[in-house]
Coordinates of C-alpha atoms in Angstrom, one line a residue:
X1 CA 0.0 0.0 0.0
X2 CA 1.4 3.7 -0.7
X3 CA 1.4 5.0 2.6
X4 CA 0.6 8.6 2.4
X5 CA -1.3 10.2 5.5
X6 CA -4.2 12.2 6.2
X7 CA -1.9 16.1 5.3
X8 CA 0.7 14.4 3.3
X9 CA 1.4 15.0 -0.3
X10 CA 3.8 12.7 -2.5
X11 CA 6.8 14.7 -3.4
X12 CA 6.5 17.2 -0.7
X13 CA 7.8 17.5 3.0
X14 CA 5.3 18.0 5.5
X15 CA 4.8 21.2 6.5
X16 CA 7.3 21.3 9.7
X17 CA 9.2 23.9 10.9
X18 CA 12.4 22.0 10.5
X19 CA 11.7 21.9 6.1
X20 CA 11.6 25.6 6.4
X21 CA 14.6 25.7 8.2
X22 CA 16.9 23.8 6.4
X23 CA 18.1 24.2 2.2
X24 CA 16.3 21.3 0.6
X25 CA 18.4 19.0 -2.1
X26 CA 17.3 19.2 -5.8
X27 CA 15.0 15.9 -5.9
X28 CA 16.3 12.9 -7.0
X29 CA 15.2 11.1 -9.9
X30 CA 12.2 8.2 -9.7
X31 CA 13.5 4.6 -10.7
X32 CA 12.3 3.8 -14.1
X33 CA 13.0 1.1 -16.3
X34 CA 14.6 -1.9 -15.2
X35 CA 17.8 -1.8 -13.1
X36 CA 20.8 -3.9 -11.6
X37 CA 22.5 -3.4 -8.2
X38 CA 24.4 -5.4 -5.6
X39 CA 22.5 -3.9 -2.6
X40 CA 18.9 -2.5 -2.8
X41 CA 17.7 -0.6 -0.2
X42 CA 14.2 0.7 0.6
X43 CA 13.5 3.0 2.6
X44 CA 15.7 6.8 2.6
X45 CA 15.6 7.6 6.6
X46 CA 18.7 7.4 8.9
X47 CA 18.8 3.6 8.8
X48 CA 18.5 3.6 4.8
X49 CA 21.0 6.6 4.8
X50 CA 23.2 5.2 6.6
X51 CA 23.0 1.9 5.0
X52 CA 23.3 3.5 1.9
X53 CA 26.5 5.8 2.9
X54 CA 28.5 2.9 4.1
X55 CA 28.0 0.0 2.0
X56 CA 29.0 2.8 -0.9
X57 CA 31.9 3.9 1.3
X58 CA 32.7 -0.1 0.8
X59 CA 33.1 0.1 -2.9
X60 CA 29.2 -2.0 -3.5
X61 CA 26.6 -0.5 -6.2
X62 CA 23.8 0.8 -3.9
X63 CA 20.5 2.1 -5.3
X64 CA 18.4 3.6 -2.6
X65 CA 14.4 3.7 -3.0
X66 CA 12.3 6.5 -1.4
X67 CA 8.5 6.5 -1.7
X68 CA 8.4 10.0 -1.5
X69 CA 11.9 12.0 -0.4
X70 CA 14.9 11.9 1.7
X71 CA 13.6 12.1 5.5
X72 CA 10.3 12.5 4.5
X73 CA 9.0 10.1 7.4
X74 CA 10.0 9.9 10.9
X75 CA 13.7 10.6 10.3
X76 CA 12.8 14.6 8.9
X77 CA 9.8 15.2 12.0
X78 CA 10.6 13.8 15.3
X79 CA 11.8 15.5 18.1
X80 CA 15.5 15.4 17.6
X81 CA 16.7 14.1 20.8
X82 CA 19.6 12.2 20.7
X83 CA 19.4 9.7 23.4
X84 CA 22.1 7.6 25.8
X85 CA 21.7 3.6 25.9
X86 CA 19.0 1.6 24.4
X87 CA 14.9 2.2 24.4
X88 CA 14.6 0.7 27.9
X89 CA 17.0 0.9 30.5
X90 CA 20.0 -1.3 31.6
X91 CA 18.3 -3.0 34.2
X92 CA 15.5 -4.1 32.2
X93 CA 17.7 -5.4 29.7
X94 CA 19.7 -7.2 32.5
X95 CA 16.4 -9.4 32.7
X96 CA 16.0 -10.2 29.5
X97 CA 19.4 -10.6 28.1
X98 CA 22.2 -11.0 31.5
X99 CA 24.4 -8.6 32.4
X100 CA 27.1 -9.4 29.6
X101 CA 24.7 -8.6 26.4
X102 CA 23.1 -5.5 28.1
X103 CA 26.9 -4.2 28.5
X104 CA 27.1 -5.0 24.9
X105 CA 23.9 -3.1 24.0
X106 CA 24.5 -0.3 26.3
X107 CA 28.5 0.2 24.0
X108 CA 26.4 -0.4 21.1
X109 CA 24.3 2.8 21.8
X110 CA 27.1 4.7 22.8
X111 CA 29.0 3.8 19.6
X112 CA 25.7 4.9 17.8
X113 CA 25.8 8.4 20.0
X114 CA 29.1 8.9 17.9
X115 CA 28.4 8.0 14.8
X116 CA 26.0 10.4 14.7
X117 CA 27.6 13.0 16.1
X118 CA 30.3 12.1 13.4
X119 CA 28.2 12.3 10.3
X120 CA 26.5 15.5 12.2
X121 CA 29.9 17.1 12.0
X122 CA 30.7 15.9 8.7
X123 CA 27.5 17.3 7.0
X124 CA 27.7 20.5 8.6
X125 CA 24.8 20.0 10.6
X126 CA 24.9 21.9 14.1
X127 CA 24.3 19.5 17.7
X128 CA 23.6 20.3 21.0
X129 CA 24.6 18.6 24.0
X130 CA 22.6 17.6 26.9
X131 CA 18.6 15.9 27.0
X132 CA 16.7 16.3 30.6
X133 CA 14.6 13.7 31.9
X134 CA 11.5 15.2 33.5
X135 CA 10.1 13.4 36.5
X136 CA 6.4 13.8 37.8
X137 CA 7.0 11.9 41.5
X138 CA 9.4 12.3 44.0
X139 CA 9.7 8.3 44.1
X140 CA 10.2 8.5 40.0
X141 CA 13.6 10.4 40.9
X142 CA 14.6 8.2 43.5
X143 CA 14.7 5.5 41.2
X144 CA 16.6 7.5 38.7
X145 CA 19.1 8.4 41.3
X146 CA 20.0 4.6 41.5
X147 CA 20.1 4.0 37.9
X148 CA 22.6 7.0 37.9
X149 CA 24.6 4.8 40.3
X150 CA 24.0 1.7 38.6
X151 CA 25.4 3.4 35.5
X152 CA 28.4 4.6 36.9
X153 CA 29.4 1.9 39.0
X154 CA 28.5 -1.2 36.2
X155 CA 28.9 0.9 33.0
X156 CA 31.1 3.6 33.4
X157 CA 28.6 6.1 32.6
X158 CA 29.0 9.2 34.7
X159 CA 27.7 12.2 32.5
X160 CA 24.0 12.1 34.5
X161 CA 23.4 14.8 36.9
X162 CA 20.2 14.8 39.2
X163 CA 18.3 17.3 40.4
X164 CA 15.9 17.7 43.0
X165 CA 12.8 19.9 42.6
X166 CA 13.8 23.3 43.8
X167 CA 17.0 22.8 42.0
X168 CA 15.0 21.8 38.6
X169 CA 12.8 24.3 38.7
X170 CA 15.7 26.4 38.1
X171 CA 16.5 24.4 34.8
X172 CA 12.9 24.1 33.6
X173 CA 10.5 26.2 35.3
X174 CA 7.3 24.6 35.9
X175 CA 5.7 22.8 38.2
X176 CA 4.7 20.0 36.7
X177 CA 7.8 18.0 37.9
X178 CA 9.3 16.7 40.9
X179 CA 13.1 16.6 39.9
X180 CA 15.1 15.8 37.3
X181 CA 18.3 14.3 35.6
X182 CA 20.3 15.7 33.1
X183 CA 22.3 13.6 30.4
X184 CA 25.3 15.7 29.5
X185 CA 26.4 12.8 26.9
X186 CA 23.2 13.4 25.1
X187 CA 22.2 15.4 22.8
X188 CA 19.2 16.9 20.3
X189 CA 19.1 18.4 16.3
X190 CA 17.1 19.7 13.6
X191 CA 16.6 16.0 12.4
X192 CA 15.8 16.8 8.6
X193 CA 18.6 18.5 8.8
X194 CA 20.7 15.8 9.7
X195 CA 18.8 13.6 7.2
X196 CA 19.7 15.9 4.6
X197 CA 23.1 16.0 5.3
X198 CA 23.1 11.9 5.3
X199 CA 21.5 11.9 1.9
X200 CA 24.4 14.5 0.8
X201 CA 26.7 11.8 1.9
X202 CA 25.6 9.0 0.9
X203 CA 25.6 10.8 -2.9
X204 CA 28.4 12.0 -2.7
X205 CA 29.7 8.4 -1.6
X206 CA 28.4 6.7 -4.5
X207 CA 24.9 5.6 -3.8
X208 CA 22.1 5.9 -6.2
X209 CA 18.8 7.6 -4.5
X210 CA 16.0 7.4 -6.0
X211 CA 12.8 9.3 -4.9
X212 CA 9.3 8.9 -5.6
X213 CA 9.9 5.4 -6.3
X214 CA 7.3 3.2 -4.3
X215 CA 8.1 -0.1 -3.7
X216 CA 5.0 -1.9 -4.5
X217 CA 6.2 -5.6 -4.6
X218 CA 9.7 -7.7 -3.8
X219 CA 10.1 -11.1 -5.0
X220 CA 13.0 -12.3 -2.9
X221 CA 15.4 -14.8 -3.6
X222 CA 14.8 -18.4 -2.6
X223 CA 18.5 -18.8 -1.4
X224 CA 21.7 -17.2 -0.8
X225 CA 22.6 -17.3 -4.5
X226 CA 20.2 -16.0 -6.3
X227 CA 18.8 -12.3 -7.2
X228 CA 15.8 -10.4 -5.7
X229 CA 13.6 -8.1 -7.6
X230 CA 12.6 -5.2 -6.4
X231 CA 9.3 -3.7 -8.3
X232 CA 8.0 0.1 -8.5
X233 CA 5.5 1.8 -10.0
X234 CA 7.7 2.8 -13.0
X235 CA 10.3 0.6 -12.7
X236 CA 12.4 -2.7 -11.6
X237 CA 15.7 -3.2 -10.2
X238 CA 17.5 -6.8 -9.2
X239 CA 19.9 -7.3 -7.1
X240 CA 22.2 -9.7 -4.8
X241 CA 20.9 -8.1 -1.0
X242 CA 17.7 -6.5 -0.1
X243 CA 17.9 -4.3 3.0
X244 CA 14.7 -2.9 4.4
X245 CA 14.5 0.1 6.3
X246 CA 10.9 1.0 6.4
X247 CA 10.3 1.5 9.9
X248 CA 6.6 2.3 10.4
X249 CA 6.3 2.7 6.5
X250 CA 6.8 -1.2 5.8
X251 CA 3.4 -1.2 4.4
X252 CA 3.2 -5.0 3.3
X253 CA 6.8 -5.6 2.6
X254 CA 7.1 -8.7 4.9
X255 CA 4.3 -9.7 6.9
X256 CA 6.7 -11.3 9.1
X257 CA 8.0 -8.2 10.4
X258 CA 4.9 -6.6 10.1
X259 CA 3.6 -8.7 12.7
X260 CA 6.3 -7.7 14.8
X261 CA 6.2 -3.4 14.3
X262 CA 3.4 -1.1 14.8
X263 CA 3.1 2.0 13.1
X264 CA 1.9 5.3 15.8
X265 CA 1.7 8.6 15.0
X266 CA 2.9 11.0 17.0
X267 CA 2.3 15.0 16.7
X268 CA 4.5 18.3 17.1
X269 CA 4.0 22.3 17.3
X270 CA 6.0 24.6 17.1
X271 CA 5.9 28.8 18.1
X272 CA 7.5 31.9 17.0
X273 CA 10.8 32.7 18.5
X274 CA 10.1 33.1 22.2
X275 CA 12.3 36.1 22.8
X276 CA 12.8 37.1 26.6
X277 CA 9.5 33.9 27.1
X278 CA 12.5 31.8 26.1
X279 CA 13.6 31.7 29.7
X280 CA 9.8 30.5 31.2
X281 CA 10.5 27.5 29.5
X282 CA 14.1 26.8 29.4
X283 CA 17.1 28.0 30.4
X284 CA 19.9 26.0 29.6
X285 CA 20.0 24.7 25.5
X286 CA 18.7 21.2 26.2
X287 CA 16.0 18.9 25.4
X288 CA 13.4 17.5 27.9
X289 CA 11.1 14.6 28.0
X290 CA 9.3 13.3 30.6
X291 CA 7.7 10.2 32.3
X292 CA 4.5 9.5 30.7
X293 CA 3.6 6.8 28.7
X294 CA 2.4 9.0 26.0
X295 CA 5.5 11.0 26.6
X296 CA 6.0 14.8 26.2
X297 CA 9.4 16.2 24.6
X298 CA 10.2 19.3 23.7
X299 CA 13.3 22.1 23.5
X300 CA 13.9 25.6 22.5
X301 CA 16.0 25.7 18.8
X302 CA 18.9 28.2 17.8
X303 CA 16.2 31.0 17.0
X304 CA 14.4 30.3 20.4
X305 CA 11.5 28.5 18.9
X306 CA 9.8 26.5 21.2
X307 CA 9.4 22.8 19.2
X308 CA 7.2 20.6 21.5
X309 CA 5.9 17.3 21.2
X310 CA 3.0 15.6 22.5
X311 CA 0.2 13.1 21.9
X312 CA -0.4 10.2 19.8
X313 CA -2.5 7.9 17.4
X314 CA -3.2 4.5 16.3
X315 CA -4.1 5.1 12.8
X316 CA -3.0 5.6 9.1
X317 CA -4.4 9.2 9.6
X318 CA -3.4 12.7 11.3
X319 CA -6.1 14.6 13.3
X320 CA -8.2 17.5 11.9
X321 CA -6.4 20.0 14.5
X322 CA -3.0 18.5 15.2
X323 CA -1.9 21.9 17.1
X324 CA -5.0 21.2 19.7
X325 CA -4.0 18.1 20.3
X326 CA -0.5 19.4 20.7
X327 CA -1.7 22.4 23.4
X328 CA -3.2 20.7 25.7
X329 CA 0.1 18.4 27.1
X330 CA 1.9 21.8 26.4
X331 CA -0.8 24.0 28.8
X332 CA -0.2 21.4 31.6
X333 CA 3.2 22.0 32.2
X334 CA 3.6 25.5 31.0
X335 CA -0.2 27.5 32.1
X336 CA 0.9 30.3 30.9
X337 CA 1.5 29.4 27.2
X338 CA -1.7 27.7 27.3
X339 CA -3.2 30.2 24.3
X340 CA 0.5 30.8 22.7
X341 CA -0.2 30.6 18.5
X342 CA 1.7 27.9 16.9
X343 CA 3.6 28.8 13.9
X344 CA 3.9 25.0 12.5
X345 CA 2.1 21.7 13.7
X346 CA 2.8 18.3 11.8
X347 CA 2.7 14.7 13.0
X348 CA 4.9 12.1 12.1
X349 CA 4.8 8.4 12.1
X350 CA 7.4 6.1 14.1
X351 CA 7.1 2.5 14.8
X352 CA 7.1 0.6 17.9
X353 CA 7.9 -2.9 19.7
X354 CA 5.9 -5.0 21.7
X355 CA 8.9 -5.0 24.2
X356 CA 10.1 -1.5 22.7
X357 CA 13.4 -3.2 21.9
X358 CA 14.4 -2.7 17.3
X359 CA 13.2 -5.4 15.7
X360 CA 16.4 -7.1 14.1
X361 CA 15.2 -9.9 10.8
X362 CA 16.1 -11.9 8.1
X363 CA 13.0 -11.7 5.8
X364 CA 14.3 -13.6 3.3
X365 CA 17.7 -15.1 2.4
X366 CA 20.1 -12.4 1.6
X367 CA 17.5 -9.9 3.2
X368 CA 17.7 -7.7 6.1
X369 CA 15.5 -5.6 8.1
X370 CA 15.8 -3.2 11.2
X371 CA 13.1 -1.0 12.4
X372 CA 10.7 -0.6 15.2
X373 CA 13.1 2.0 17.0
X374 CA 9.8 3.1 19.7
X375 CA 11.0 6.5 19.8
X376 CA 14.8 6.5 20.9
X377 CA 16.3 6.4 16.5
X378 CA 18.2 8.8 15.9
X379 CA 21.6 7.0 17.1
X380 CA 20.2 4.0 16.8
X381 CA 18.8 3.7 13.5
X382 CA 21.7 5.7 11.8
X383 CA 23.7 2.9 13.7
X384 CA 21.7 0.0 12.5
X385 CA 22.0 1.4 8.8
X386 CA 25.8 0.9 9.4
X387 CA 25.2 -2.9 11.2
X388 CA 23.7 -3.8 8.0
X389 CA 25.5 -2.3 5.7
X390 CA 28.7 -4.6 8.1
X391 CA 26.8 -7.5 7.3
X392 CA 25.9 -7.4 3.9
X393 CA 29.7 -7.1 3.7
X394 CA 30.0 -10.3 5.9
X395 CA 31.1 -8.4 9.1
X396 CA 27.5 -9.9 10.7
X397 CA 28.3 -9.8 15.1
X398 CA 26.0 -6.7 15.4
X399 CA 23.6 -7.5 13.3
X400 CA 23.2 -11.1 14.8
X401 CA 23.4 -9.6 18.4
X402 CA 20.3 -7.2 18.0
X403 CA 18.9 -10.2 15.9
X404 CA 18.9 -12.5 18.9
X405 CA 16.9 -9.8 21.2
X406 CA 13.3 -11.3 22.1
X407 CA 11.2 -9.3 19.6
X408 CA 7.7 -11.0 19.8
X409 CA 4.2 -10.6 17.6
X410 CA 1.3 -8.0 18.5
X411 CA -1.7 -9.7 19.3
X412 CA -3.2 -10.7 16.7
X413 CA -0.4 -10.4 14.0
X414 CA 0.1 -8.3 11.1
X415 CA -3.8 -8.1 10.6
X416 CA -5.6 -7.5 14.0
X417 CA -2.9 -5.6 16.1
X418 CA -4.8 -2.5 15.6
X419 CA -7.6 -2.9 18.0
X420 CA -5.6 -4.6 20.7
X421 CA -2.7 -1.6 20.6
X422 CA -5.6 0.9 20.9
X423 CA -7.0 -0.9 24.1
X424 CA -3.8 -0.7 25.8
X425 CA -2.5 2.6 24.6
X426 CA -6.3 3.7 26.0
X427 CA -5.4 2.0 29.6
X428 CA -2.0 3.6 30.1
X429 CA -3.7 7.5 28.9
X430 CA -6.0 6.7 31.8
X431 CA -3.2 6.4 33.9
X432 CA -1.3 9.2 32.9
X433 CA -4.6 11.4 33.6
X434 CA -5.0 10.2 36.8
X435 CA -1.2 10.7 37.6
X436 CA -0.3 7.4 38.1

């Protein structure tokens, strides 16, 4: 199916404030005709970009397929936070993986905090350090204060600072929070503009993009020696690897991953520059999210633009009035810029995990697949695009590793995970209303 959304056009980037910020590229050509390639990849957001960049870095003919155009999906909208470790926290991974593989993961993030900060640098593209973690109870920060520990003592991970709620309040003045922690390792960006600067990259590299080319159908190889093919709506292309990185755009690609990531849309607004306001909201240059399930993120950009997140939806379609649904999180923890007009709104769609850990797959002989990043991508799907690209050139440990996380089926499988997600996304809004 061609995934467009409810305020989507093909062709064009959403109307965010990050595509008015940034210089678009000239678009890239669609595929037409029929093609040849040793790697095709589908899919043009950080994991497809940086698959792209490095297998062309490696010398293989790379043809890259968008559906619409570089970043267009979650990789150009999302918050921009750069984030430490892996989508839950080491002790949780402890208890489902030991002590030894969550180490591994935990280096694995880290290494995926520099590689971005690496191709940041080499595009050009401006990053900030330092993302907050909001807390809404006094017990929420106690616990945080002993993962700080934990992650100093058992990872040598020192570059979280706590802060109790007087002491917060100084960082991020509301009172919506009880304390805080601050992650001077992390860090946030303009995302399409890091996208962008992949997509620069990866051209520059070698690698073919093609945009507006929809992938409609693959017929993959039966074994490890034959050729895929790779189908769009005006063209072909076969070739030796398939790499998907579709994230919550997978459409029917494979059903077996399918059953395995859900596609969620989340929303974002945006104001004019804040000006002297700037300070009522933030007053160091960080990013902030906090503890709800439904989680708010937001931070002030080089021009003083507050860029907030907030809200979600189980569907293949945006709300009427995404900045409404936007200003009511924001009025809760700032009153006072409960009316404050919204230059931009846009919503996005990610894709998440049963257990929120990336869902790591061989589709198909000679095919891989990484997605399902539940919110924490921007290291960590640039870094998968690179542990792909390793083992399509038969360098395979970190592919296999994240391949050998649990990463088990919605209810209901590819066809009837719908109704269930929306039950249980329902339950934990009810909980975060009632504070809980």
């Amino acid at each position: 199916m061609d995934l467009l959304f409810s305020n989507d056009r093909r062709g064009e980037y959403p109307p965010s404030l990050y595509a008015s910020q940034v210089d678009l590229l000239d678009p890239f050509p669609a595929l037409t005709g029929e093609a040849r390639a040793d790697v095709c990849i589908v899919g043009a957001g950080y994991t497809g970009l940086s698959a792209a960049l490095h297998l062309a870095e490696r010398g293989f003919d790379v043809a890259l397929l968008e559906a619409h155009r570089v970043g267009f999906g979650a990789s150009g909208r999302n918050g921009g936070q750069i984030g430490s470790g892996q989508r839950l926290d080491p002790q949780e991974l402890e208890g489902i993986a030991g002590k030894e593989t969550a180490r591994i993961l935990w280096d694995m993030a880290e290494d995926a905090k520099a590689l971005t900060r690496d191709l940041a640098a080499r595009s050009g593209v401006r990053l900030h350090d330092g993302v907050a973690h909001a807390f809404r109870t006094s017990s929420e920060l106690d616990a945080a204060r002993r993962e700080i520990e934990h992650l100093a003592r058992d990872y040598d991970y020192d570059r979280v600072e706590s802060f109790g709620a007087e002491a917060f309040r100084e960082i991020l003045p509301s009172p919506a929070y009880q304390g805080g922690a601050l992650d001077h390792g992390a860090g946030h960006v303009n995302p399409l503009a890091l996208a962008l600067g992949m997509a620069r990259l990866a051209r520059d590299a070698g690698a073919r993009i093609h945009e507006n080319s929809h992938v409609t159908q693959i017929e993959f190889a039966t074994d490890a020696t034959g050729k895929s093919l790779l189908r769009t709506e005006a063209g072909a292309i076969r070739c030796d690897h398939v790499i998907l990185a579709c994230n919550g755009y997978l459409g029917d690609l494979s059903r077996e991953v399918a059953s395995r990531v859900m596609p969620i849309n989340n929303f974002i607004a945006a104001t004019a520059p804040l000006g002297a306001r700037a300070a009522d909201v933030l007053r160091r240059r960080i990013a902030v999210h906090d503890t709800k399930f439904v989680v708010n993120y937001w931070r002030l950009d080089d021009e003083d633009r507050l860029v907030f997140g907030g809200g979600e939806n189980v569907s293949y379609r945006f709300p009427q009035d995404i900045a409404s649904k936007v200003r009511k999180p924001l009025a809760q923890i700032y009153p006072d810029l409960a009316d404050i007009p919204f230059t931009h709104a846009w919503g996005g769609t990610l894709a998440i995990t049963m257990n929120r850990l990336p869902c790591f797959a061989r589709p198909a002989p000679n095919a891989l697949s990484a997605s399902g990043f539940s919110g924490h991508g921007v290291a960590l799907a640039t870094l998968a695009g690179r542990q792909m690209a390793e083992a399509v050139a038969g360098q395979a440990e970190g592919f296999d590793i994240m391949a050998a996380l649990p990463s088990p089926r919605f209810p209901g499988g590819a066809l009837l995970r719908w109704p269930m997600l929306v039950a249980g996304m329902s339950w934990y809004a009810l909980r975060d209303r009632l504070g809980f």
